Amino acid sequence: MNEKVLMKGNEAFAEAAIRSGCRYYFGYPITPQNEITEYMSRELAKHGGSFVQAESEIAAINMAYGGAAAGGKVLISSSSPGIALMQEGFSFLCSTEIPLVILSVSRGGPGVGTIQPGQADYYQSTRGGGNGDYHLFVFAPSSIQEAVDMMARAFDIAEEYRNPVMIYVDGVLGQMMEPVVLPKPIPAVSGDEISKLRPWAMTGTDGKREHNVIKSLYLKPEELEARILDMDQKYQKAKKELVLCKTEGLEEAEVVFVAYGSTARITEEAVDLLAEEGIQAGLIRPVSLWPFPYDVFDQIPDTVKAVISVELSMGQMIDDVKIGCKGRFPVSLSGRVGGILITPPEIAADAKKALGVRA
Amino acid sequence: MLAFDDKRIRVVVGHYGSGKTEFSVNYALKLAEQGKKTALADLDIANPYFRSRERQDLLEEQGVRVYSNTFGYDITADLPAITAAIRGPLEDPLCHSVIDAGGDHLGARILIQFDRYFDPADCDFFCVVNGRRPETSTLGGAMNHIFRIEKETGRNITGLINNTHLLKETGAEDVVRGYHLCTELSSRLGVPLKYNCCVQTLLEELRPKTVQYQDFHIFPMRLYMRDSWLDR
């Protein structure tokens, strides 16, 4: 086993991407994810890769589109308003079935907002702002180790499904330090191997085969409809294969929290605080946000009195929580916004309020 | 025990993630405990999160004056400026100052504007080393790091602080490993290893492992900067 090292989230994510075989990165600086861009600018060339600092996030996503269309293994990263600028590109990449891994390190919005952490990009990630019937596959790790372990898998899923995969963390995970074991490096593929592995890629015909065409424009409605139906088959398959979720203590629970990313860790401490007062709380931690683990909510026993969505937003994931609960339980929100992290006592107080227990 | 016969102004530099801020906060609190007039200046313009000014209330209660940026927006300014008031404690010959610089050579660049206060007779430059950070885990890596900071600031390091740790997963052997790394650094650079930082909870485990080293000065630390849920 590799040795544990102490790393900042952003640098560990970047190193994990390189070790997953990523050789191309296009980016534009934005806090709180700058260490990813900085790390790639310093390290990628040492592995024979290319780093380009684009003139904007719009340029960066389109460079990534080009690099990935040529068969390169590409990572792109940004934070909330920067990810907003990339939305059009995501739609194009989904339409043309180009694999890409997106690291979204979110901060407080709307607008420029704040550089402090936020989770108000749940809609942005899972619903998206690009046009058309497309989905990103979105995963939300809650520790640096989980994110690092997820990186190689994210590249694999992107490649297998030929669809962009987003790893969505908030600024806390990007900025915090944690001991981490880095994965073993996977050798990068190049040259002829790329055209074998990715026969759709624009690797040059060398006069020996038909041109590969990558396009999102379909002039015949029937052709476009067929294209969208094909994509949808892929999305339906993903709903069966890519759901990831962790649960704790649902059986005995009076109240169940639903939280993802760093907020799930804060919530775990709230669960302990409530236990000290004799209140049993359970936790559902969706790891895949799209596809969302709706079925897991069927495991909540009927005896539960309240379900609480804990998020650093005014309530976005709560919509999916309500779909999962199917009206079986009252669902309420526990959250802070503006770049403020919610504290375990605040979450515990919201639970007691939902249970009708006096604080 | 710690004598704290260090110079009046202690500038703390090091790799980001080395634990500069935690060391600076602990050091300043210990100075204040000894009844010394103490100031802690947060000059970190590189890191947007987890900065010493976030613990300002606690520090001020314990008698440490905290100096940070001009705007009073604490943690949220993306390009914080440094308040001119920092010159106050630096100019006051009775005030013990701990200067928590930003990470790496780039974070240390901010020190240049205060250079005229850093008279070697009155000022120590401490470099915090965490032997569990990949970039500073080897002799070559750590030396390279120190050289870059020295080149950027035009000042030489006058003391090494071994703060080798893996957060909650730190074992006494990590501190000892950092001690060996820093001892070697010390002889290569001709700079003393001043302190070996260790969290209170590990002290009992660490002490028997260090009896054979006469120069093993332990600096007991409490973690003020890290919320408990971060280490779940």
PDB file of N, CA and C in Angstrom, chain A residues 3-8 11 31-32 35 38-39 42 106-107 114-117 171-172 175-179 262 265-266 268-269 272 341-342 344, chain B residues 15-18 46-50 54 75-78 104 106 130 132-135 148 165-169 177 226-232:
ATOM      1  N   GLU A   3       2.020   5.053   0.952  1.00  0.00           N
ATOM      2  CA  GLU A   3       2.057   5.695   2.254  1.00  0.00           C
ATOM      3  C   GLU A   3       1.074   6.858   2.325  1.00  0.00           C
ATOM      4  N   LYS A   4       0.601   7.099   3.552  1.00  0.00           N
ATOM      5  CA  LYS A   4      -0.295   8.244   3.753  1.00  0.00           C
ATOM      6  C   LYS A   4       0.483   9.540   3.705  1.00  0.00           C
ATOM      7  N   VAL A   5      -0.082  10.524   3.039  1.00  0.00           N
ATOM      8  CA  VAL A   5       0.514  11.853   3.026  1.00  0.00           C
ATOM      9  C   VAL A   5      -0.577  12.855   3.386  1.00  0.00           C
ATOM     10  N   LEU A   6      -0.138  14.030   3.820  1.00  0.00           N
ATOM     11  CA  LEU A   6      -1.095  15.074   4.178  1.00  0.00           C
ATOM     12  C   LEU A   6      -1.225  16.020   2.992  1.00  0.00           C
ATOM     13  N   MET A   7      -2.422  16.117   2.446  1.00  0.00           N
ATOM     14  CA  MET A   7      -2.593  16.970   1.263  1.00  0.00           C
ATOM     15  C   MET A   7      -3.821  17.838   1.390  1.00  0.00           C
ATOM     16  N   LYS A   8      -3.760  18.955   0.696  1.00  0.00           N
ATOM     17  CA  LYS A   8      -4.924  19.808   0.580  1.00  0.00           C
ATOM     18  C   LYS A   8      -5.840  19.173  -0.466  1.00  0.00           C
ATOM     19  N   GLU A  11      -5.139  19.867  -4.214  1.00  0.00           N
ATOM     20  CA  GLU A  11      -3.922  19.259  -4.792  1.00  0.00           C
ATOM     21  C   GLU A  11      -4.085  17.749  -4.913  1.00  0.00           C
ATOM     22  N   THR A  31     -11.222  31.119  -7.110  1.00  0.00           N
ATOM     23  CA  THR A  31     -11.220  30.606  -5.744  1.00  0.00           C
ATOM     24  C   THR A  31     -12.572  29.962  -5.490  1.00  0.00           C
ATOM     25  N   PRO A  32     -12.678  28.871  -4.763  1.00  0.00           N
ATOM     26  CA  PRO A  32     -11.654  28.161  -3.970  1.00  0.00           C
ATOM     27  C   PRO A  32     -11.096  26.895  -4.629  1.00  0.00           C
ATOM     28  N   GLU A  35      -5.883  25.893  -6.454  1.00  0.00           N
ATOM     29  CA  GLU A  35      -4.752  24.969  -6.288  1.00  0.00           C
ATOM     30  C   GLU A  35      -4.776  23.865  -7.342  1.00  0.00           C
ATOM     31  N   GLU A  38      -3.219  25.511 -10.359  1.00  0.00           N
ATOM     32  CA  GLU A  38      -1.802  25.730 -10.072  1.00  0.00           C
ATOM     33  C   GLU A  38      -1.028  24.398 -10.132  1.00  0.00           C
ATOM     34  N   TYR A  39      -1.603  23.375  -9.535  1.00  0.00           N
ATOM     35  CA  TYR A  39      -0.946  22.059  -9.492  1.00  0.00           C
ATOM     36  C   TYR A  39      -0.763  21.506 -10.899  1.00  0.00           C
ATOM     37  N   ARG A  42       1.934  23.144 -12.871  1.00  0.00           N
ATOM     38  CA  ARG A  42       3.273  22.761 -12.422  1.00  0.00           C
ATOM     39  C   ARG A  42       3.600  21.313 -12.764  1.00  0.00           C
ATOM     40  N   SER A 106     -17.577  24.127  -5.222  1.00  0.00           N
ATOM     41  CA  SER A 106     -18.561  25.208  -5.188  1.00  0.00           C
ATOM     42  C   SER A 106     -18.377  26.167  -4.027  1.00  0.00           C
ATOM     43  N   ARG A 107     -18.825  27.402  -4.275  1.00  0.00           N
ATOM     44  CA  ARG A 107     -18.779  28.468  -3.282  1.00  0.00           C
ATOM     45  C   ARG A 107     -20.163  29.094  -3.193  1.00  0.00           C
ATOM     46  N   THR A 114     -19.591  34.719  -2.872  1.00  0.00           N
ATOM     47  CA  THR A 114     -18.493  34.728  -1.908  1.00  0.00           C
ATOM     48  C   THR A 114     -17.527  33.617  -2.257  1.00  0.00           C
ATOM     49  N   ILE A 115     -16.298  33.737  -1.746  1.00  0.00           N
ATOM     50  CA  ILE A 115     -15.346  32.642  -1.968  1.00  0.00           C
ATOM     51  C   ILE A 115     -15.496  31.554  -0.916  1.00  0.00           C
ATOM     52  N   GLN A 116     -16.342  31.816   0.093  1.00  0.00           N
ATOM     53  CA  GLN A 116     -16.551  30.820   1.146  1.00  0.00           C
ATOM     54  C   GLN A 116     -17.489  29.719   0.634  1.00  0.00           C
ATOM     55  N   PRO A 117     -17.512  28.562   1.329  1.00  0.00           N
ATOM     56  CA  PRO A 117     -18.215  27.394   0.772  1.00  0.00           C
ATOM     57  C   PRO A 117     -19.728  27.538   0.649  1.00  0.00           C
ATOM     58  N   GLY A 171     -16.219  24.157  -1.307  1.00  0.00           N
ATOM     59  CA  GLY A 171     -14.914  24.747  -1.001  1.00  0.00           C
ATOM     60  C   GLY A 171     -14.227  24.140   0.207  1.00  0.00           C
ATOM     61  N   VAL A 172     -14.997  23.647   1.171  1.00  0.00           N
ATOM     62  CA  VAL A 172     -14.379  23.053   2.365  1.00  0.00           C
ATOM     63  C   VAL A 172     -13.487  21.889   1.965  1.00  0.00           C
ATOM     64  N   GLN A 175     -10.366  23.045   0.130  1.00  0.00           N
ATOM     65  CA  GLN A 175      -9.379  23.801   0.908  1.00  0.00           C
ATOM     66  C   GLN A 175      -8.836  23.060   2.117  1.00  0.00           C
ATOM     67  N   MET A 176      -9.566  22.060   2.615  1.00  0.00           N
ATOM     68  CA  MET A 176      -9.120  21.416   3.841  1.00  0.00           C
ATOM     69  C   MET A 176      -7.970  20.452   3.579  1.00  0.00           C
ATOM     70  N   MET A 177      -7.264  20.126   4.653  1.00  0.00           N
ATOM     71  CA  MET A 177      -6.188  19.141   4.576  1.00  0.00           C
ATOM     72  C   MET A 177      -6.678  17.844   5.189  1.00  0.00           C
ATOM     73  N   GLU A 178      -6.245  16.727   4.625  1.00  0.00           N
ATOM     74  CA  GLU A 178      -6.552  15.436   5.213  1.00  0.00           C
ATOM     75  C   GLU A 178      -5.454  14.450   4.839  1.00  0.00           C
ATOM     76  N   PRO A 179      -5.217  13.470   5.713  1.00  0.00           N
ATOM     77  CA  PRO A 179      -4.288  12.411   5.320  1.00  0.00           C
ATOM     78  C   PRO A 179      -4.941  11.600   4.198  1.00  0.00           C
ATOM     79  N   SER A 262     -19.372  17.707   2.401  1.00  0.00           N
ATOM     80  CA  SER A 262     -18.835  18.048   3.718  1.00  0.00           C
ATOM     81  C   SER A 262     -19.960  18.218   4.735  1.00  0.00           C
ATOM     82  N   ARG A 265     -20.650  15.346   6.943  1.00  0.00           N
ATOM     83  CA  ARG A 265     -19.742  15.162   8.090  1.00  0.00           C
ATOM     84  C   ARG A 265     -20.186  16.011   9.273  1.00  0.00           C
ATOM     85  N   ILE A 266     -20.640  17.228   8.977  1.00  0.00           N
ATOM     86  CA  ILE A 266     -21.148  18.080  10.061  1.00  0.00           C
ATOM     87  C   ILE A 266     -22.386  17.413  10.667  1.00  0.00           C
ATOM     88  N   GLU A 268     -23.101  14.232  10.792  1.00  0.00           N
ATOM     89  CA  GLU A 268     -22.738  13.078  11.630  1.00  0.00           C
ATOM     90  C   GLU A 268     -22.517  13.499  13.078  1.00  0.00           C
ATOM     91  N   GLU A 269     -21.902  14.672  13.244  1.00  0.00           N
ATOM     92  CA  GLU A 269     -21.680  15.139  14.618  1.00  0.00           C
ATOM     93  C   GLU A 269     -23.004  15.529  15.275  1.00  0.00           C
ATOM     94  N   ASP A 272     -24.591  12.488  16.716  1.00  0.00           N
ATOM     95  CA  ASP A 272     -24.022  12.152  18.033  1.00  0.00           C
ATOM     96  C   ASP A 272     -24.587  13.046  19.129  1.00  0.00           C
ATOM     97  N   LEU A 341     -20.876  27.994   7.254  1.00  0.00           N
ATOM     98  CA  LEU A 341     -21.083  26.563   7.473  1.00  0.00           C
ATOM     99  C   LEU A 341     -22.073  26.380   8.614  1.00  0.00           C
ATOM    100  N   ILE A 342     -23.002  25.469   8.434  1.00  0.00           N
ATOM    101  CA  ILE A 342     -23.921  25.143   9.523  1.00  0.00           C
ATOM    102  C   ILE A 342     -23.138  24.361  10.589  1.00  0.00           C
ATOM    103  N   PRO A 344     -23.010  21.606  14.018  1.00  0.00           N
ATOM    104  CA  PRO A 344     -23.759  20.459  14.546  1.00  0.00           C
ATOM    105  C   PRO A 344     -24.893  20.873  15.507  1.00  0.00           C
TER     106      PRO A 344
ATOM    107  N   HIS B  15       5.676  25.721   4.147  1.00  0.00           N
ATOM    108  CA  HIS B  15       4.795  25.204   3.110  1.00  0.00           C
ATOM    109  C   HIS B  15       3.356  25.368   3.568  1.00  0.00           C
ATOM    110  N   TYR B  16       2.439  25.633   2.633  1.00  0.00           N
ATOM    111  CA  TYR B  16       1.062  25.670   3.107  1.00  0.00           C
ATOM    112  C   TYR B  16       0.640  24.260   3.499  1.00  0.00           C
ATOM    113  N   GLY B  17      -0.079  24.187   4.613  1.00  0.00           N
ATOM    114  CA  GLY B  17      -0.393  22.871   5.163  1.00  0.00           C
ATOM    115  C   GLY B  17       0.654  22.355   6.126  1.00  0.00           C
ATOM    116  N   SER B  18       1.709  23.142   6.346  1.00  0.00           N
ATOM    117  CA  SER B  18       2.728  22.685   7.290  1.00  0.00           C
ATOM    118  C   SER B  18       2.248  22.863   8.719  1.00  0.00           C
ATOM    119  N   ALA B  46      -2.533  34.190   0.749  1.00  0.00           N
ATOM    120  CA  ALA B  46      -2.600  33.129  -0.266  1.00  0.00           C
ATOM    121  C   ALA B  46      -3.793  32.217  -0.039  1.00  0.00           C
ATOM    122  N   ASN B  47      -4.195  32.047   1.204  1.00  0.00           N
ATOM    123  CA  ASN B  47      -5.150  31.006   1.557  1.00  0.00           C
ATOM    124  C   ASN B  47      -6.488  31.620   1.952  1.00  0.00           C
ATOM    125  N   PRO B  48      -7.560  31.238   1.296  1.00  0.00           N
ATOM    126  CA  PRO B  48      -8.827  31.885   1.646  1.00  0.00           C
ATOM    127  C   PRO B  48      -9.534  31.295   2.859  1.00  0.00           C
ATOM    128  N   TYR B  49      -9.192  30.076   3.237  1.00  0.00           N
ATOM    129  CA  TYR B  49      -9.906  29.411   4.334  1.00  0.00           C
ATOM    130  C   TYR B  49      -8.932  29.108   5.475  1.00  0.00           C
ATOM    131  N   PHE B  50      -9.465  28.790   6.608  1.00  0.00           N
ATOM    132  CA  PHE B  50      -8.698  28.303   7.759  1.00  0.00           C
ATOM    133  C   PHE B  50      -7.549  29.240   8.131  1.00  0.00           C
ATOM    134  N   GLU B  54      -9.737  33.796  12.046  1.00  0.00           N
ATOM    135  CA  GLU B  54     -11.014  33.157  12.369  1.00  0.00           C
ATOM    136  C   GLU B  54     -11.129  32.870  13.861  1.00  0.00           C
ATOM    137  N   ILE B  75     -12.745  36.910   6.494  1.00  0.00           N
ATOM    138  CA  ILE B  75     -12.382  35.734   5.722  1.00  0.00           C
ATOM    139  C   ILE B  75     -12.853  35.795   4.279  1.00  0.00           C
ATOM    140  N   THR B  76     -13.581  36.819   3.908  1.00  0.00           N
ATOM    141  CA  THR B  76     -14.265  36.697   2.630  1.00  0.00           C
ATOM    142  C   THR B  76     -13.641  37.494   1.489  1.00  0.00           C
ATOM    143  N   ALA B  77     -12.629  38.306   1.777  1.00  0.00           N
ATOM    144  CA  ALA B  77     -12.046  39.079   0.685  1.00  0.00           C
ATOM    145  C   ALA B  77     -11.080  38.203  -0.105  1.00  0.00           C
ATOM    146  N   ASP B  78     -11.230  38.218  -1.408  1.00  0.00           N
ATOM    147  CA  ASP B  78     -10.423  37.346  -2.252  1.00  0.00           C
ATOM    148  C   ASP B  78      -8.990  37.867  -2.389  1.00  0.00           C
ATOM    149  N   ASP B 104       4.264  28.857   1.420  1.00  0.00           N
ATOM    150  CA  ASP B 104       5.235  28.783   0.330  1.00  0.00           C
ATOM    151  C   ASP B 104       6.003  30.100   0.139  1.00  0.00           C
ATOM    152  N   LEU B 106       5.594  32.114  -2.319  1.00  0.00           N
ATOM    153  CA  LEU B 106       4.702  33.168  -2.824  1.00  0.00           C
ATOM    154  C   LEU B 106       3.948  33.842  -1.685  1.00  0.00           C
ATOM    155  N   ASN B 130       6.601  20.148   7.839  1.00  0.00           N
ATOM    156  CA  ASN B 130       5.792  18.949   8.055  1.00  0.00           C
ATOM    157  C   ASN B 130       6.318  17.853   7.134  1.00  0.00           C
ATOM    158  N   ARG B 132       5.303  15.081   6.588  1.00  0.00           N
ATOM    159  CA  ARG B 132       4.262  14.249   5.989  1.00  0.00           C
ATOM    160  C   ARG B 132       3.575  14.948   4.826  1.00  0.00           C
ATOM    161  N   ARG B 133       4.028  16.164   4.498  1.00  0.00           N
ATOM    162  CA  ARG B 133       3.546  16.807   3.273  1.00  0.00           C
ATOM    163  C   ARG B 133       4.448  16.315   2.151  1.00  0.00           C
ATOM    164  N   PRO B 134       3.858  15.871   1.028  1.00  0.00           N
ATOM    165  CA  PRO B 134       4.696  15.234  -0.002  1.00  0.00           C
ATOM    166  C   PRO B 134       5.890  16.099  -0.424  1.00  0.00           C
ATOM    167  N   GLU B 135       5.681  17.411  -0.590  1.00  0.00           N
ATOM    168  CA  GLU B 135       6.756  18.260  -1.128  1.00  0.00           C
ATOM    169  C   GLU B 135       7.886  18.478  -0.135  1.00  0.00           C
ATOM    170  N   ARG B 148      13.744  28.577  -1.617  1.00  0.00           N
ATOM    171  CA  ARG B 148      12.843  29.449  -2.371  1.00  0.00           C
ATOM    172  C   ARG B 148      12.264  30.551  -1.484  1.00  0.00           C
ATOM    173  N   HIS B 165       3.068  15.982  11.018  1.00  0.00           N
ATOM    174  CA  HIS B 165       1.797  15.437  11.505  1.00  0.00           C
ATOM    175  C   HIS B 165       0.926  14.975  10.350  1.00  0.00           C
ATOM    176  N   LEU B 166      -0.063  14.154  10.694  1.00  0.00           N
ATOM    177  CA  LEU B 166      -1.074  13.683   9.741  1.00  0.00           C
ATOM    178  C   LEU B 166      -2.451  13.965  10.324  1.00  0.00           C
ATOM    179  N   LEU B 167      -2.593  15.124  10.956  1.00  0.00           N
ATOM    180  CA  LEU B 167      -3.831  15.496  11.638  1.00  0.00           C
ATOM    181  C   LEU B 167      -4.226  14.416  12.635  1.00  0.00           C
ATOM    182  N   LYS B 168      -5.493  13.968  12.597  1.00  0.00           N
ATOM    183  CA  LYS B 168      -5.923  13.033  13.649  1.00  0.00           C
ATOM    184  C   LYS B 168      -5.210  11.687  13.567  1.00  0.00           C
ATOM    185  N   GLU B 169      -4.589  11.411  12.443  1.00  0.00           N
ATOM    186  CA  GLU B 169      -3.909  10.117  12.297  1.00  0.00           C
ATOM    187  C   GLU B 169      -2.432  10.184  12.674  1.00  0.00           C
ATOM    188  N   ARG B 177      10.041  10.963  13.244  1.00  0.00           N
ATOM    189  CA  ARG B 177      10.505  10.956  11.853  1.00  0.00           C
ATOM    190  C   ARG B 177      10.812  12.380  11.379  1.00  0.00           C
ATOM    191  N   ARG B 226      -8.966  23.731  14.075  1.00  0.00           N
ATOM    192  CA  ARG B 226      -9.681  22.701  13.327  1.00  0.00           C
ATOM    193  C   ARG B 226     -10.987  22.326  14.021  1.00  0.00           C
ATOM    194  N   ASP B 227     -12.096  22.483  13.327  1.00  0.00           N
ATOM    195  CA  ASP B 227     -13.384  22.073  13.869  1.00  0.00           C
ATOM    196  C   ASP B 227     -13.404  20.558  14.009  1.00  0.00           C
ATOM    197  N   SER B 228     -14.058  20.077  15.081  1.00  0.00           N
ATOM    198  CA  SER B 228     -14.011  18.644  15.362  1.00  0.00           C
ATOM    199  C   SER B 228     -14.598  17.800  14.227  1.00  0.00           C
ATOM    200  N   TRP B 229     -15.648  18.312  13.555  1.00  0.00           N
ATOM    201  CA  TRP B 229     -16.294  17.494  12.522  1.00  0.00           C
ATOM    202  C   TRP B 229     -15.390  17.267  11.312  1.00  0.00           C
ATOM    203  N   LEU B 230     -14.364  18.114  11.161  1.00  0.00           N
ATOM    204  CA  LEU B 230     -13.436  17.921  10.042  1.00  0.00           C
ATOM    205  C   LEU B 230     -12.662  16.616  10.189  1.00  0.00           C
ATOM    206  N   ASP B 231     -12.541  16.124  11.416  1.00  0.00           N
ATOM    207  CA  ASP B 231     -11.744  14.917  11.636  1.00  0.00           C
ATOM    208  C   ASP B 231     -12.602  13.702  11.926  1.00  0.00           C
ATOM    209  N   ARG B 232     -13.808  13.723  11.452  1.00  0.00           N
ATOM    210  CA  ARG B 232     -14.643  12.541  11.644  1.00  0.00           C
ATOM    211  C   ARG B 232     -14.246  11.470  10.641  1.00  0.00           C
TER     212      ARG B 232
END
